Coordinates of N, CA and C in Angstrom, one line a residue:
X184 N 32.8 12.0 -42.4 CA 32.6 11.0 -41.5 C 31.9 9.8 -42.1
X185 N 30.7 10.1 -42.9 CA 30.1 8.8 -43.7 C 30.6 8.8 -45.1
X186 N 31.0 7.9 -45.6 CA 31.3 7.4 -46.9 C 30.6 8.3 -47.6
X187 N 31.1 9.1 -48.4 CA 29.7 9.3 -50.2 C 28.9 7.8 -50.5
X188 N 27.5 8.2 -51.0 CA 27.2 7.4 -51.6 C 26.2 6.1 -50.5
X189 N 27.2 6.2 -49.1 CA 26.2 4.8 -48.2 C 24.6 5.4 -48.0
X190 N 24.3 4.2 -47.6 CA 22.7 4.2 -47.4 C 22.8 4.0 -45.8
X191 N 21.7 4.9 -45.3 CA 21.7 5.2 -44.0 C 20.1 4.7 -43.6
X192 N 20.1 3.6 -42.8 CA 18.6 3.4 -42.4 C 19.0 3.2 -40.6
X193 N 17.7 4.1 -40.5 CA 17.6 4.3 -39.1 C 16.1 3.6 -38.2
X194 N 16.1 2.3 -37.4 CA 15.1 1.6 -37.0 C 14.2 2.5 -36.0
X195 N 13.0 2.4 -36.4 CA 12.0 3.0 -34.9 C 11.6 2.6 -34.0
X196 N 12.1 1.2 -34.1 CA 11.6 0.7 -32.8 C 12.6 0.5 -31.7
X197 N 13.0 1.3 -30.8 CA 13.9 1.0 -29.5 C 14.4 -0.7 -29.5
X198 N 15.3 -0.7 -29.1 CA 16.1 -1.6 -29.4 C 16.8 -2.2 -27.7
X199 N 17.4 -3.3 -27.2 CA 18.0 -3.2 -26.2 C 19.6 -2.9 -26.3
X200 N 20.3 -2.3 -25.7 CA 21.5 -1.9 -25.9 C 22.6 -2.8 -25.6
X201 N 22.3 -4.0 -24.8 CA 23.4 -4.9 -25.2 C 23.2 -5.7 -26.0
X202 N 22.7 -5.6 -27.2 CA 22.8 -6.2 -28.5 C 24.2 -6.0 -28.9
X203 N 24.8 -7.4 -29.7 CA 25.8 -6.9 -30.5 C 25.8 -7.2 -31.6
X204 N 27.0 -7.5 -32.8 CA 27.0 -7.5 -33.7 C 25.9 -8.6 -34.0
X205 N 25.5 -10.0 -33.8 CA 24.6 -10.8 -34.1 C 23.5 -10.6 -34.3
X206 N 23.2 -10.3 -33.2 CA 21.7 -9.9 -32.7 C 20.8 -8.8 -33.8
X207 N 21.8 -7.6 -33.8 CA 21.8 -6.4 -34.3 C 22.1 -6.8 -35.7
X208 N 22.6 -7.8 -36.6 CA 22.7 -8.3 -37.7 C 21.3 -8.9 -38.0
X209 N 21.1 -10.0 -37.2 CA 19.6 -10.0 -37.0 C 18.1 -9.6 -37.2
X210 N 18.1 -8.1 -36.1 CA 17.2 -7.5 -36.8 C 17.0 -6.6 -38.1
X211 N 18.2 -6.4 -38.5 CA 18.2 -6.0 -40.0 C 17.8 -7.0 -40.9
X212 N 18.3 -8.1 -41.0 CA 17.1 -9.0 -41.7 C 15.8 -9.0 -41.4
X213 N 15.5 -8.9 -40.0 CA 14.1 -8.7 -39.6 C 13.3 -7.6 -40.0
X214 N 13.9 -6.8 -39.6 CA 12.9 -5.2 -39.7 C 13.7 -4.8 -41.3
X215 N 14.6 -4.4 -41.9 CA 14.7 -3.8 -42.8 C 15.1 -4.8 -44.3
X216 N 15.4 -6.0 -44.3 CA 15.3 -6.6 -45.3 C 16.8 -7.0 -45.6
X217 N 17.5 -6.2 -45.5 CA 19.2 -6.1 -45.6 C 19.9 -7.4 -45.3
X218 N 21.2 -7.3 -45.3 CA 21.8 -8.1 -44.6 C 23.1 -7.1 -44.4
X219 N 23.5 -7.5 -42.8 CA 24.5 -6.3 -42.2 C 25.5 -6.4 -43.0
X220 N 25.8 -7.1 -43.9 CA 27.3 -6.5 -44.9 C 26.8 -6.4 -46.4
X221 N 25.6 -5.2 -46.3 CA 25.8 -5.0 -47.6 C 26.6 -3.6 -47.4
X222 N 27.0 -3.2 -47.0 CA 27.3 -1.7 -47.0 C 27.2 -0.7 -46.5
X223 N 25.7 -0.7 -46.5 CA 25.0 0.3 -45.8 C 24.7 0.4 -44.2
X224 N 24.1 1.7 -43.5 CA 24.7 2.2 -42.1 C 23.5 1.4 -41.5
X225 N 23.3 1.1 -40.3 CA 22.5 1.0 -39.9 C 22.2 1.4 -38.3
X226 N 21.6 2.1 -37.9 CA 21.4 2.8 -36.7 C 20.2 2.3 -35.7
X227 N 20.7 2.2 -34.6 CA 19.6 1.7 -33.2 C 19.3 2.7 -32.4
X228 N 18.1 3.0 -31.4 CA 18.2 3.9 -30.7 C 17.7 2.7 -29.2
X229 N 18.6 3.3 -28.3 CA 17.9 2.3 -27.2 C 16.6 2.6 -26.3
X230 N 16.4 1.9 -25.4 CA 14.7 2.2 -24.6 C 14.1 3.6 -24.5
X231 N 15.2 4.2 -23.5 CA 15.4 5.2 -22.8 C 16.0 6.5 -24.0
X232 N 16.3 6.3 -25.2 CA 16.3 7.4 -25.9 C 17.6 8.2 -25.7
X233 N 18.6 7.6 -24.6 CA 19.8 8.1 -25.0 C 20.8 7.6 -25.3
X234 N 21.1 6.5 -25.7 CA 22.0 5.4 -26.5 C 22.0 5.3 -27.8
X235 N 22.8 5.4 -28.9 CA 22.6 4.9 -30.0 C 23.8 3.8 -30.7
X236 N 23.3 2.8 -31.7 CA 24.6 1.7 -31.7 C 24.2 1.9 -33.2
X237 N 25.4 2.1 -33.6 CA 25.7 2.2 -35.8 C 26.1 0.4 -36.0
X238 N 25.7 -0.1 -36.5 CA 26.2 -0.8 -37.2 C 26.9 -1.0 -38.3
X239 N 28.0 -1.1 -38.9 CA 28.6 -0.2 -40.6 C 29.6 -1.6 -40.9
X240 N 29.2 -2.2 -42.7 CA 30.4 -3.3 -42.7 C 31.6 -1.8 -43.7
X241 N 32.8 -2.5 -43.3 CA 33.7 -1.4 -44.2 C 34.2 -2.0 -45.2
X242 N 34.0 -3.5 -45.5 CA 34.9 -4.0 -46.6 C 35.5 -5.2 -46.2
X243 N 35.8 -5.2 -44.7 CA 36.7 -6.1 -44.2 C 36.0 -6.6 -43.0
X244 N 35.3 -6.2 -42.8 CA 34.3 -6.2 -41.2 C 33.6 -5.7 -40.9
X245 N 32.6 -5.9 -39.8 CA 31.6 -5.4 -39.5 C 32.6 -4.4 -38.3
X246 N 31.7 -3.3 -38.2 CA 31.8 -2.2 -37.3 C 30.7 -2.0 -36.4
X247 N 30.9 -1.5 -35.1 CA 29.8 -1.4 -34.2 C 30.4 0.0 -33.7
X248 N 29.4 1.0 -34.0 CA 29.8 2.8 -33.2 C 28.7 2.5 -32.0
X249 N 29.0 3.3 -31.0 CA 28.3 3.6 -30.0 C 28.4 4.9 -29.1
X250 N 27.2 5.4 -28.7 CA 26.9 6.9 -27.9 C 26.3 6.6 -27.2
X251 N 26.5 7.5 -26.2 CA 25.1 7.8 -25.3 C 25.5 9.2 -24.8
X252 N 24.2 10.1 -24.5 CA 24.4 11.3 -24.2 C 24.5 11.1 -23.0
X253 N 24.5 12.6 -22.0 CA 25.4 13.3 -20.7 C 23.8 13.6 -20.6
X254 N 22.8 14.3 -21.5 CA 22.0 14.7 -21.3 C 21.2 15.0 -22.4
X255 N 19.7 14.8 -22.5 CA 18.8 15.1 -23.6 C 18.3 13.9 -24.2
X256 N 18.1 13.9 -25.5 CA 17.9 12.8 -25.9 C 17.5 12.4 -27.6
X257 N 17.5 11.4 -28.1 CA 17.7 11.3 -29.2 C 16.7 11.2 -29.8
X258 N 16.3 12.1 -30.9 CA 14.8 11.8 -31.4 C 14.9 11.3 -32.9
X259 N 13.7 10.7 -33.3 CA 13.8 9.9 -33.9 C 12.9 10.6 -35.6
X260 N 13.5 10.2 -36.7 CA 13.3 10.6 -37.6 C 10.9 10.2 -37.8
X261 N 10.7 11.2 -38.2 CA 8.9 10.6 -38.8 C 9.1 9.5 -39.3
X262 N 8.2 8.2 -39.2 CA 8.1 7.2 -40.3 C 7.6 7.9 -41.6
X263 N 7.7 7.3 -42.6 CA 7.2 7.3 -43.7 C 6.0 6.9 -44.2
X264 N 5.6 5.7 -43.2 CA 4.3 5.1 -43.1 C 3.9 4.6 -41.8
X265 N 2.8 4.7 -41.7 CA 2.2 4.0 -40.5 C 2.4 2.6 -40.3
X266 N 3.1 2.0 -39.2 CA 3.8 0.6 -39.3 C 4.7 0.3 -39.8
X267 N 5.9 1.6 -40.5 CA 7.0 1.4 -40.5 C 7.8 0.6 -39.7
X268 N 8.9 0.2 -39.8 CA 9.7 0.2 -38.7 C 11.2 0.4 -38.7
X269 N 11.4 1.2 -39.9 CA 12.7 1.9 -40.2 C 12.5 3.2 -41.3
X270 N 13.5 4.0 -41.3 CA 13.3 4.9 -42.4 C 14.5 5.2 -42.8
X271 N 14.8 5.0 -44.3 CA 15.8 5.8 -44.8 C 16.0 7.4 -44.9
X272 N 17.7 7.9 -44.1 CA 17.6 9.2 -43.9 C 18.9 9.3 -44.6
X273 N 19.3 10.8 -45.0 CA 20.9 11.1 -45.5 C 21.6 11.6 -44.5
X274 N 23.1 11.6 -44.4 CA 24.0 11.8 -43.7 C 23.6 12.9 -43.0
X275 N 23.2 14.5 -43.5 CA 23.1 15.1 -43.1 C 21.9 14.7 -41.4
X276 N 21.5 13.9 -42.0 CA 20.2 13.8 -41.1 C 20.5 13.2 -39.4
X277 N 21.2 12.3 -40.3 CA 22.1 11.2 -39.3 C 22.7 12.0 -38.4
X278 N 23.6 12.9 -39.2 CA 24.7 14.0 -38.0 C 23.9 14.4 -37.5
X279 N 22.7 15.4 -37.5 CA 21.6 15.7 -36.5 C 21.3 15.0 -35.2
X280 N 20.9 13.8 -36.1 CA 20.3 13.2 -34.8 C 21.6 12.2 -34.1
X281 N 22.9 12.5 -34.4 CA 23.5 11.7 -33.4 C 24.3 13.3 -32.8
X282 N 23.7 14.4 -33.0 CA 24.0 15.3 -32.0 C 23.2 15.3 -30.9
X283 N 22.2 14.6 -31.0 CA 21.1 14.9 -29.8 C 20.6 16.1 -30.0
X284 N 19.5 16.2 -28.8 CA 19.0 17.8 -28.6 C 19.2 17.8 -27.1
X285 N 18.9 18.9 -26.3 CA 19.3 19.3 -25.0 C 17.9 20.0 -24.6
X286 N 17.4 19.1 -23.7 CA 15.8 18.8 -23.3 C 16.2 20.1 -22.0
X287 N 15.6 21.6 -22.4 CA 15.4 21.9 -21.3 C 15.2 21.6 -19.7
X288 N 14.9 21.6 -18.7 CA 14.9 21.2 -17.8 C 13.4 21.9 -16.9
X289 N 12.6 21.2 -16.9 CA 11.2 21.6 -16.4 C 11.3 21.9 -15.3
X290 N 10.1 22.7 -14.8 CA 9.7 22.8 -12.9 C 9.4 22.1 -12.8
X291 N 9.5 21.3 -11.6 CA 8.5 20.7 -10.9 C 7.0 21.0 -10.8
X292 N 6.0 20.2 -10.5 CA 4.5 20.4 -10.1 C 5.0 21.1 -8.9
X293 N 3.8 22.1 -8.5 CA 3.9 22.0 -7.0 C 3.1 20.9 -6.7
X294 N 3.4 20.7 -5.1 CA 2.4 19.5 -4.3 C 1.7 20.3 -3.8
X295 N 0.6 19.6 -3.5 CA -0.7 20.6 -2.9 C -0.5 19.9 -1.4
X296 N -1.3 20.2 -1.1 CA -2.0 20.1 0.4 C -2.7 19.3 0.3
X297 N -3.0 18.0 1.1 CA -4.4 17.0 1.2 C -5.4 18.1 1.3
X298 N -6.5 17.6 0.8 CA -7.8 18.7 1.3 C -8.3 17.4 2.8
X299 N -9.0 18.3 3.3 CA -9.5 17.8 4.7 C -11.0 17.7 4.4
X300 N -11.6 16.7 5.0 CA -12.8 16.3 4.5 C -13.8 16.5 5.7
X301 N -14.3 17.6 6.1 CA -14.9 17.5 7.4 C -16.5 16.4 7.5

């Protein structure tokens, strides 16, 4: 699925999801230093944690992938440092985390009863 050899950086800071190619070119000069056609992958996660947008040039063009899950949500690799705001991961990592995980589904609280205040 990914090229041998690409470089895979994935941003931590939530992102908004109608960003497009520009925008999203953009903040990779901003947060990671790059510029979107060197090669390498670039991944967004949106607010809400179930969207993600790839950015990838192939040679000829810029590419834009996009997901969003049915259910769960996408977690996000550790920084490497405190005030990161991207981290380089390998493919392997990437496939992980654009499988999602599948968030159980909690009980509810019960609701109590007002207390009565004589």
């Amino acid at each position: 699925m990914i090229p041998a050899g690409v470089q895979v950086f994935v941003a931590l800071e939530p992102v908004d999801m109608r960003y497009g190619f520009e925008r999203l070119s953009g903040l990779i000069r901003e947060r990671v230093g790059y510029e979107a056609r060197c090669g390498a992958l670039f991944a967004f996660i949106g607010k809400r944690r179930t969207s993600i947008k790839i950015l990838f040039f192939d040679g000829s063009g810029l590419c834009l992938f996009s997901k969003r899950l049915d259910r769960g949500a996408f977690v996000l690799p550790d920084p490497p440092t405190e005030g990161a705001t991207h981290v380089e991961v390998d493919d392997a990592t990437l496939e992980t985390l654009l499988d999602g995980i599948e968030i159980a589904p909690t009980s509810k609280p019960r609701k109590r009863a007002p207390r009565r205040i004589h």
